[in-house]
């Protein structure tokens, strides 16, 4: 195992979800880096869209603590209102979105709002932000999450950002959800993927240095494993170099995955 | 700022702030409300990157109508958690939104219609917790939210309230149009010849603006394109201090209650470390007419 | 321009133009459609200050979805009258709007919802003639209108489709966002360093733009802030000539069919009499980030 | 009778409808001049709003053929989208609007769309433009029209811009119309006013050189005349000077009232 952090691996894996030419709704934290890596390697014509009200091609020239930081504005392709960015997503023009989550369930539903009863929550999480919008409107999306039993739960207490709902075939279409829903959950231990038609997530690859058993132990339900499960490809030298260029101090990739 | 808050932000007011999301957050205005011990405010915004958390911790807030409350680079909002989970320092009502739905709620108020429809939020439990958002006939209807006052921090403005803001605008425009009144705080107070030279960059109609406050650094620790970078360390510091009630109260005393105004606050900031030094001037537009 | 119209404006297309109202009307694009003998177009716009009248007179149009069709400084649109009253040169379907409702119809399409509500048009017979506007529960619901293509003329753009427009924008933004595709014609084709120096002035996302045409004078006789005044005499001349079918046809031959392209057209205009000579430059905005 | 044209008188009369401090939705043609005159005399803090997407305080420095002409943009207080201007009007923030009409009836309803059957009109007029919006949403409004029998009709064939509807008390409120409706019709012969509660228009003043009989003869219904009908005050020297400054060639005030 070469020298990289779990977050660096997650960024590299996330960047591979970006296809060339994609319009990517870039969430904060690791997705910003994933976008930068993709643009610098296999997706040179991808564009990033930021809910703050920006479109970019080139990744920002400096470190970003938030998507609204000045380096993300300088040289942008469009600085506008959030509702205009959302308009593009509502039209189905966003190919891929990233959403972070505090809790995800077997059908990819995300909770970033309440643990426990919303009226008297055990834990109050920050809320949707643009998460629910991305989950419902982007063509496909990916979650990044720390792989812990309390985070990968059988059923989330509150669906902030709907995935494949109750897992029944056609749940999204039946409920009028525009986009195709989540395609993958990238964790600190593995990459989980959904069948093309939606439904229940399944272990696709396990990160180097980890085992299927470890993944299952740290998951809150009886997680399915793909018949051809394999090892996640480690970040390449080029990927690592790009990550370290855009996060020189390891603010995002050398501390805890979910801050706070 | 003290006078503007005194006059236009009474107890119980609905106040929209942090409308450009992470940049241009009017922290100075929020701190002044805290010093004036405002109570029962309803805060309206998309995300709020620590400002809402501070006002909640200070006990100023009755309700939050927002898509996200926390600390963007650091994570959870500890005061927000304490208020929601334990009613400390007082219970808090939450009207959940997504970023798109809070924008639509403000557009509805701006256009003076009861609600606007959207395909967003279908399938989300936000429909269960916000009484002002309902699903009907396969669409979601987002009720209008009208702020009593919207507060924006901008790069420059003139004394008549014409504000030039640049960079991403988030929901500043719909919030300002929806609000009954707008307060502008600005890095630079400029002559009308500057603002009127570029009427396209004027953010809001002056007829909405009731107060203009020259408040350099008024958005710290949030960034201001062309003026200040984001002060990441300050956010981290706040996150650490606010983990406990005692820590938050000490932070509040040190940075808000024990500080008389923004210029005193700015003297305690290492401004040189966050000041933007290299200009990137926009290509001029020619408004010539003859 | 010929190539852009050839590729992106087929017969039967729904085309939005004249979106900034009186300024920045893409006459060159309309004339090119006429030369290419487009048929069965649906024209979408607020008012159209003679351009729609010309296309109707040339027989290119099946339906007009607009708030007003005529000649702003001169009054009635004679070709429009002939088409509606006598089916000359062919019958015309009219979907009436007000200025506000056509804007809302485009916002509905931009946000991908079936309709948007408004308090406008209550009590107006426009509700009777437009099948896409209905009154229900005390509000008016305006159905979405999605153009196949929106055509905008702007002051400057780069080859990637980033357009800088300034002055009043009318419904340019919602029309461009609502449209499947956008064609930009511009007074100046500039380097990307110019457009990207001011991302706030970029009118529409480049992902919508399929063609950029460098077409100086492409908006004549409408005005272009910083470049050309409105050519009032030309509008008056057109109003007089278009009173009769023969007069209109002769005008069309002289100014459109018998002209190969915009640069030939501009050679016949007394450009000096309408050129704006005195600059009024916008105060620079600093997009510095470090 | 001093030396002024009927249009100059109409402009002067219209300008007097503008109160100081008003936000005025300025239509094209004569209202543009009326606004300029008012700003230069009794309403120095009025502001003008233009549907093209502009707000101004000072009248434009040069001649305007349309509200979108470059002199109307230079020095504007706001250059924006039409929908933002309409937002202010929908909130009831516009005090006064001006609408031109081809036909007006006794209850102030305006037709600028169709004469005859809309499916096969005798005359196709240009349409609403912003007229319907102003008529429904501004707090009060005024029409300018050439005083002819074919234009002042008992009942308009098509209500483009609703006035007081069928004239019954509370018609506007009952139908959900936001603003108060028309307060006056300024013609080439007279000023007609509506009662404060709406309803039917009534001759208030007759222009110098014209008579009540002439007004009645040129009206398509049995027009009411106010008990205290008087003569319309002629334009003052100052008003005329302002009009001629903003329309130096008489484009608007020395040709036919309704062009085309």
JSON list of C-alpha atoms in Angstrom, two decimals, chain B residues 59-205:
[
{"chain": "B", "resi": 59, "resn": "UNK", "atom": "CA", "xyz": [-30.26, 33.63, 22.52]},
{"chain": "B", "resi": 60, "resn": "UNK", "atom": "CA", "xyz": [-31.50, 36.11, 19.90]},
{"chain": "B", "resi": 61, "resn": "UNK", "atom": "CA", "xyz": [-33.40, 33.63, 17.77]},
{"chain": "B", "resi": 62, "resn": "UNK", "atom": "CA", "xyz": [-36.87, 32.12, 17.91]},
{"chain": "B", "resi": 63, "resn": "UNK", "atom": "CA", "xyz": [-36.96, 30.46, 14.49]},
{"chain": "B", "resi": 64, "resn": "UNK", "atom": "CA", "xyz": [-34.56, 29.56, 11.70]},
{"chain": "B", "resi": 65, "resn": "UNK", "atom": "CA", "xyz": [-35.87, 29.30, 8.14]},
{"chain": "B", "resi": 66, "resn": "UNK", "atom": "CA", "xyz": [-32.87, 27.98, 6.22]},
{"chain": "B", "resi": 67, "resn": "UNK", "atom": "CA", "xyz": [-31.41, 25.18, 4.17]},
{"chain": "B", "resi": 68, "resn": "UNK", "atom": "CA", "xyz": [-28.34, 24.61, 6.33]},
{"chain": "B", "resi": 69, "resn": "UNK", "atom": "CA", "xyz": [-26.95, 25.91, 9.60]},
{"chain": "B", "resi": 70, "resn": "UNK", "atom": "CA", "xyz": [-23.41, 25.14, 10.64]},
{"chain": "B", "resi": 71, "resn": "UNK", "atom": "CA", "xyz": [-19.84, 26.04, 9.88]},
{"chain": "B", "resi": 72, "resn": "UNK", "atom": "CA", "xyz": [-19.02, 25.26, 6.26]},
{"chain": "B", "resi": 73, "resn": "UNK", "atom": "CA", "xyz": [-15.37, 24.35, 6.55]},
{"chain": "B", "resi": 74, "resn": "UNK", "atom": "CA", "xyz": [-15.64, 22.86, 10.05]},
{"chain": "B", "resi": 75, "resn": "UNK", "atom": "CA", "xyz": [-18.96, 21.06, 10.07]},
{"chain": "B", "resi": 76, "resn": "UNK", "atom": "CA", "xyz": [-21.69, 21.11, 12.70]},
{"chain": "B", "resi": 77, "resn": "UNK", "atom": "CA", "xyz": [-22.99, 24.23, 14.40]},
{"chain": "B", "resi": 78, "resn": "UNK", "atom": "CA", "xyz": [-22.62, 23.56, 18.08]},
{"chain": "B", "resi": 79, "resn": "UNK", "atom": "CA", "xyz": [-24.97, 26.29, 19.28]},
{"chain": "B", "resi": 80, "resn": "UNK", "atom": "CA", "xyz": [-27.54, 25.16, 16.73]},
{"chain": "B", "resi": 81, "resn": "UNK", "atom": "CA", "xyz": [-27.25, 21.61, 18.06]},
{"chain": "B", "resi": 82, "resn": "UNK", "atom": "CA", "xyz": [-27.62, 22.70, 21.67]},
{"chain": "B", "resi": 83, "resn": "UNK", "atom": "CA", "xyz": [-30.68, 24.80, 20.88]},
{"chain": "B", "resi": 84, "resn": "UNK", "atom": "CA", "xyz": [-32.39, 22.03, 18.90]},
{"chain": "B", "resi": 85, "resn": "UNK", "atom": "CA", "xyz": [-31.38, 19.13, 21.12]},
{"chain": "B", "resi": 86, "resn": "UNK", "atom": "CA", "xyz": [-31.54, 20.68, 24.58]},
{"chain": "B", "resi": 87, "resn": "UNK", "atom": "CA", "xyz": [-33.21, 24.08, 24.25]},
{"chain": "B", "resi": 88, "resn": "UNK", "atom": "CA", "xyz": [-30.00, 25.84, 25.26]},
{"chain": "B", "resi": 89, "resn": "UNK", "atom": "CA", "xyz": [-29.97, 28.80, 25.65]},
{"chain": "B", "resi": 90, "resn": "UNK", "atom": "CA", "xyz": [-33.58, 28.61, 24.45]},
{"chain": "B", "resi": 91, "resn": "UNK", "atom": "CA", "xyz": [-35.67, 26.35, 22.25]},
{"chain": "B", "resi": 92, "resn": "UNK", "atom": "CA", "xyz": [-35.52, 26.92, 18.53]},
{"chain": "B", "resi": 93, "resn": "UNK", "atom": "CA", "xyz": [-38.11, 26.36, 15.86]},
{"chain": "B", "resi": 94, "resn": "UNK", "atom": "CA", "xyz": [-36.69, 25.14, 12.52]},
{"chain": "B", "resi": 95, "resn": "UNK", "atom": "CA", "xyz": [-38.34, 25.55, 9.14]},
{"chain": "B", "resi": 96, "resn": "UNK", "atom": "CA", "xyz": [-36.29, 23.28, 6.92]},
{"chain": "B", "resi": 97, "resn": "UNK", "atom": "CA", "xyz": [-35.58, 24.19, 3.33]},
{"chain": "B", "resi": 98, "resn": "UNK", "atom": "CA", "xyz": [-33.27, 23.14, 0.56]},
{"chain": "B", "resi": 99, "resn": "UNK", "atom": "CA", "xyz": [-31.18, 25.79, -1.11]},
{"chain": "B", "resi": 100, "resn": "UNK", "atom": "CA", "xyz": [-33.51, 25.88, -4.11]},
{"chain": "B", "resi": 101, "resn": "UNK", "atom": "CA", "xyz": [-36.68, 25.99, -2.03]},
{"chain": "B", "resi": 102, "resn": "UNK", "atom": "CA", "xyz": [-35.57, 28.92, 0.13]},
{"chain": "B", "resi": 103, "resn": "UNK", "atom": "CA", "xyz": [-34.78, 30.78, -3.09]},
{"chain": "B", "resi": 104, "resn": "UNK", "atom": "CA", "xyz": [-38.25, 30.00, -4.43]},
{"chain": "B", "resi": 105, "resn": "UNK", "atom": "CA", "xyz": [-39.88, 31.04, -1.15]},
{"chain": "B", "resi": 106, "resn": "UNK", "atom": "CA", "xyz": [-38.23, 34.43, -1.56]},
{"chain": "B", "resi": 107, "resn": "UNK", "atom": "CA", "xyz": [-39.09, 34.71, -5.26]},
{"chain": "B", "resi": 108, "resn": "UNK", "atom": "CA", "xyz": [-42.70, 33.99, -4.29]},
{"chain": "B", "resi": 109, "resn": "UNK", "atom": "CA", "xyz": [-42.61, 36.92, -1.86]},
{"chain": "B", "resi": 110, "resn": "UNK", "atom": "CA", "xyz": [-40.81, 39.10, -4.41]},
{"chain": "B", "resi": 111, "resn": "UNK", "atom": "CA", "xyz": [-43.54, 38.44, -6.99]},
{"chain": "B", "resi": 112, "resn": "UNK", "atom": "CA", "xyz": [-46.26, 38.61, -4.34]},
{"chain": "B", "resi": 113, "resn": "UNK", "atom": "CA", "xyz": [-47.77, 35.20, -4.93]},
{"chain": "B", "resi": 114, "resn": "UNK", "atom": "CA", "xyz": [-48.69, 32.75, -2.15]},
{"chain": "B", "resi": 115, "resn": "UNK", "atom": "CA", "xyz": [-46.33, 30.02, -3.35]},
{"chain": "B", "resi": 116, "resn": "UNK", "atom": "CA", "xyz": [-44.21, 28.79, -6.24]},
{"chain": "B", "resi": 117, "resn": "UNK", "atom": "CA", "xyz": [-44.09, 25.26, -7.63]},
{"chain": "B", "resi": 118, "resn": "UNK", "atom": "CA", "xyz": [-41.00, 23.12, -8.11]},
{"chain": "B", "resi": 119, "resn": "UNK", "atom": "CA", "xyz": [-39.96, 19.55, -8.84]},
{"chain": "B", "resi": 120, "resn": "UNK", "atom": "CA", "xyz": [-37.39, 19.77, -6.06]},
{"chain": "B", "resi": 121, "resn": "UNK", "atom": "CA", "xyz": [-38.09, 18.22, -2.63]},
{"chain": "B", "resi": 122, "resn": "UNK", "atom": "CA", "xyz": [-40.27, 15.43, -4.04]},
{"chain": "B", "resi": 123, "resn": "UNK", "atom": "CA", "xyz": [-39.54, 12.41, -1.87]},
{"chain": "B", "resi": 124, "resn": "UNK", "atom": "CA", "xyz": [-37.78, 14.39, 0.86]},
{"chain": "B", "resi": 125, "resn": "UNK", "atom": "CA", "xyz": [-38.93, 14.40, 4.48]},
{"chain": "B", "resi": 126, "resn": "UNK", "atom": "CA", "xyz": [-38.44, 18.18, 4.46]},
{"chain": "B", "resi": 127, "resn": "UNK", "atom": "CA", "xyz": [-42.05, 18.08, 3.27]},
{"chain": "B", "resi": 128, "resn": "UNK", "atom": "CA", "xyz": [-42.93, 16.61, 6.68]},
{"chain": "B", "resi": 129, "resn": "UNK", "atom": "CA", "xyz": [-41.21, 19.17, 8.88]},
{"chain": "B", "resi": 130, "resn": "UNK", "atom": "CA", "xyz": [-41.81, 22.48, 7.11]},
{"chain": "B", "resi": 131, "resn": "UNK", "atom": "CA", "xyz": [-45.47, 23.52, 7.30]},
{"chain": "B", "resi": 132, "resn": "UNK", "atom": "CA", "xyz": [-44.87, 25.98, 4.45]},
{"chain": "B", "resi": 133, "resn": "UNK", "atom": "CA", "xyz": [-43.93, 23.35, 1.86]},
{"chain": "B", "resi": 134, "resn": "UNK", "atom": "CA", "xyz": [-46.45, 20.88, 0.54]},
{"chain": "B", "resi": 135, "resn": "UNK", "atom": "CA", "xyz": [-46.73, 18.33, -2.21]},
{"chain": "B", "resi": 136, "resn": "UNK", "atom": "CA", "xyz": [-49.77, 18.42, -4.48]},
{"chain": "B", "resi": 137, "resn": "UNK", "atom": "CA", "xyz": [-50.52, 17.02, -7.93]},
{"chain": "B", "resi": 138, "resn": "UNK", "atom": "CA", "xyz": [-46.98, 15.75, -8.35]},
{"chain": "B", "resi": 139, "resn": "UNK", "atom": "CA", "xyz": [-45.36, 19.10, -7.63]},
{"chain": "B", "resi": 140, "resn": "UNK", "atom": "CA", "xyz": [-44.04, 20.76, -4.51]},
{"chain": "B", "resi": 141, "resn": "UNK", "atom": "CA", "xyz": [-45.46, 24.16, -3.58]},
{"chain": "B", "resi": 142, "resn": "UNK", "atom": "CA", "xyz": [-43.18, 26.42, -1.57]},
{"chain": "B", "resi": 143, "resn": "UNK", "atom": "CA", "xyz": [-44.92, 29.15, 0.40]},
{"chain": "B", "resi": 144, "resn": "UNK", "atom": "CA", "xyz": [-43.67, 32.71, 0.21]},
{"chain": "B", "resi": 145, "resn": "UNK", "atom": "CA", "xyz": [-41.26, 33.89, 2.91]},
{"chain": "B", "resi": 146, "resn": "UNK", "atom": "CA", "xyz": [-41.15, 37.64, 3.32]},
{"chain": "B", "resi": 147, "resn": "UNK", "atom": "CA", "xyz": [-38.34, 39.04, 5.45]},
{"chain": "B", "resi": 148, "resn": "UNK", "atom": "CA", "xyz": [-38.97, 42.26, 7.35]},
{"chain": "B", "resi": 149, "resn": "UNK", "atom": "CA", "xyz": [-35.43, 43.19, 6.55]},
{"chain": "B", "resi": 150, "resn": "UNK", "atom": "CA", "xyz": [-32.64, 41.78, 4.40]},
{"chain": "B", "resi": 151, "resn": "UNK", "atom": "CA", "xyz": [-29.07, 42.71, 5.28]},
{"chain": "B", "resi": 152, "resn": "UNK", "atom": "CA", "xyz": [-26.38, 42.51, 2.63]},
{"chain": "B", "resi": 153, "resn": "UNK", "atom": "CA", "xyz": [-22.69, 43.25, 2.79]},
{"chain": "B", "resi": 154, "resn": "UNK", "atom": "CA", "xyz": [-21.26, 44.47, -0.51]},
{"chain": "B", "resi": 155, "resn": "UNK", "atom": "CA", "xyz": [-18.01, 45.72, -1.96]},
{"chain": "B", "resi": 156, "resn": "UNK", "atom": "CA", "xyz": [-19.18, 49.31, -2.42]},
{"chain": "B", "resi": 157, "resn": "UNK", "atom": "CA", "xyz": [-22.27, 51.47, -2.13]},
{"chain": "B", "resi": 158, "resn": "UNK", "atom": "CA", "xyz": [-23.20, 55.11, -2.22]},
{"chain": "B", "resi": 159, "resn": "UNK", "atom": "CA", "xyz": [-25.11, 57.04, 0.42]},
{"chain": "B", "resi": 160, "resn": "UNK", "atom": "CA", "xyz": [-28.38, 56.66, -1.49]},
{"chain": "B", "resi": 161, "resn": "UNK", "atom": "CA", "xyz": [-28.24, 52.89, -1.14]},
{"chain": "B", "resi": 162, "resn": "UNK", "atom": "CA", "xyz": [-27.03, 51.86, -4.57]},
{"chain": "B", "resi": 163, "resn": "UNK", "atom": "CA", "xyz": [-24.94, 48.79, -3.87]},
{"chain": "B", "resi": 164, "resn": "UNK", "atom": "CA", "xyz": [-22.40, 47.20, -6.18]},
{"chain": "B", "resi": 165, "resn": "UNK", "atom": "CA", "xyz": [-21.81, 43.54, -5.34]},
{"chain": "B", "resi": 166, "resn": "UNK", "atom": "CA", "xyz": [-19.83, 41.06, -7.39]},
{"chain": "B", "resi": 167, "resn": "UNK", "atom": "CA", "xyz": [-18.91, 37.44, -7.31]},
{"chain": "B", "resi": 168, "resn": "UNK", "atom": "CA", "xyz": [-21.58, 34.78, -6.85]},
{"chain": "B", "resi": 169, "resn": "UNK", "atom": "CA", "xyz": [-24.81, 36.28, -5.55]},
{"chain": "B", "resi": 170, "resn": "UNK", "atom": "CA", "xyz": [-26.61, 33.25, -4.11]},
{"chain": "B", "resi": 171, "resn": "UNK", "atom": "CA", "xyz": [-30.11, 34.41, -3.19]},
{"chain": "B", "resi": 172, "resn": "UNK", "atom": "CA", "xyz": [-29.26, 38.06, -2.49]},
{"chain": "B", "resi": 173, "resn": "UNK", "atom": "CA", "xyz": [-31.46, 39.43, -5.22]},
{"chain": "B", "resi": 174, "resn": "UNK", "atom": "CA", "xyz": [-34.67, 37.57, -4.42]},
{"chain": "B", "resi": 175, "resn": "UNK", "atom": "CA", "xyz": [-34.19, 38.15, -0.68]},
{"chain": "B", "resi": 176, "resn": "UNK", "atom": "CA", "xyz": [-33.68, 41.87, -1.18]},
{"chain": "B", "resi": 177, "resn": "UNK", "atom": "CA", "xyz": [-36.66, 42.16, -3.48]},
{"chain": "B", "resi": 178, "resn": "UNK", "atom": "CA", "xyz": [-38.81, 40.07, -1.15]},
{"chain": "B", "resi": 179, "resn": "UNK", "atom": "CA", "xyz": [-37.88, 42.03, 1.97]},
{"chain": "B", "resi": 180, "resn": "UNK", "atom": "CA", "xyz": [-39.82, 45.06, 3.10]},
{"chain": "B", "resi": 181, "resn": "UNK", "atom": "CA", "xyz": [-36.54, 46.82, 3.77]},
{"chain": "B", "resi": 182, "resn": "UNK", "atom": "CA", "xyz": [-32.86, 46.36, 3.00]},
{"chain": "B", "resi": 183, "resn": "UNK", "atom": "CA", "xyz": [-29.82, 47.39, 5.00]},
{"chain": "B", "resi": 184, "resn": "UNK", "atom": "CA", "xyz": [-26.56, 47.62, 3.07]},
{"chain": "B", "resi": 185, "resn": "UNK", "atom": "CA", "xyz": [-23.15, 47.45, 4.72]},
{"chain": "B", "resi": 186, "resn": "UNK", "atom": "CA", "xyz": [-20.16, 48.08, 2.50]},
{"chain": "B", "resi": 187, "resn": "UNK", "atom": "CA", "xyz": [-16.39, 47.93, 2.31]},
{"chain": "B", "resi": 188, "resn": "UNK", "atom": "CA", "xyz": [-16.26, 51.28, 0.56]},
{"chain": "B", "resi": 189, "resn": "UNK", "atom": "CA", "xyz": [-18.67, 54.18, 0.62]},
{"chain": "B", "resi": 190, "resn": "UNK", "atom": "CA", "xyz": [-18.34, 55.74, -2.81]},
{"chain": "B", "resi": 191, "resn": "UNK", "atom": "CA", "xyz": [-19.70, 58.67, -4.73]},
{"chain": "B", "resi": 192, "resn": "UNK", "atom": "CA", "xyz": [-22.87, 58.17, -6.74]},
{"chain": "B", "resi": 193, "resn": "UNK", "atom": "CA", "xyz": [-20.82, 58.71, -9.90]},
{"chain": "B", "resi": 194, "resn": "UNK", "atom": "CA", "xyz": [-19.17, 55.34, -9.23]},
{"chain": "B", "resi": 195, "resn": "UNK", "atom": "CA", "xyz": [-22.34, 53.33, -8.67]},
{"chain": "B", "resi": 196, "resn": "UNK", "atom": "CA", "xyz": [-24.33, 55.03, -11.43]},
{"chain": "B", "resi": 197, "resn": "UNK", "atom": "CA", "xyz": [-21.50, 54.44, -13.89]},
{"chain": "B", "resi": 198, "resn": "UNK", "atom": "CA", "xyz": [-22.62, 50.80, -13.93]},
{"chain": "B", "resi": 199, "resn": "UNK", "atom": "CA", "xyz": [-26.36, 50.43, -13.25]},
{"chain": "B", "resi": 200, "resn": "UNK", "atom": "CA", "xyz": [-26.22, 46.74, -14.18]},
{"chain": "B", "resi": 201, "resn": "UNK", "atom": "CA", "xyz": [-24.08, 46.06, -11.12]},
{"chain": "B", "resi": 202, "resn": "UNK", "atom": "CA", "xyz": [-26.53, 47.73, -8.77]},
{"chain": "B", "resi": 203, "resn": "UNK", "atom": "CA", "xyz": [-27.85, 44.83, -6.74]},
{"chain": "B", "resi": 204, "resn": "UNK", "atom": "CA", "xyz": [-31.23, 46.15, -5.63]},
{"chain": "B", "resi": 205, "resn": "UNK", "atom": "CA", "xyz": [-33.54, 49.09, -6.22]}
]
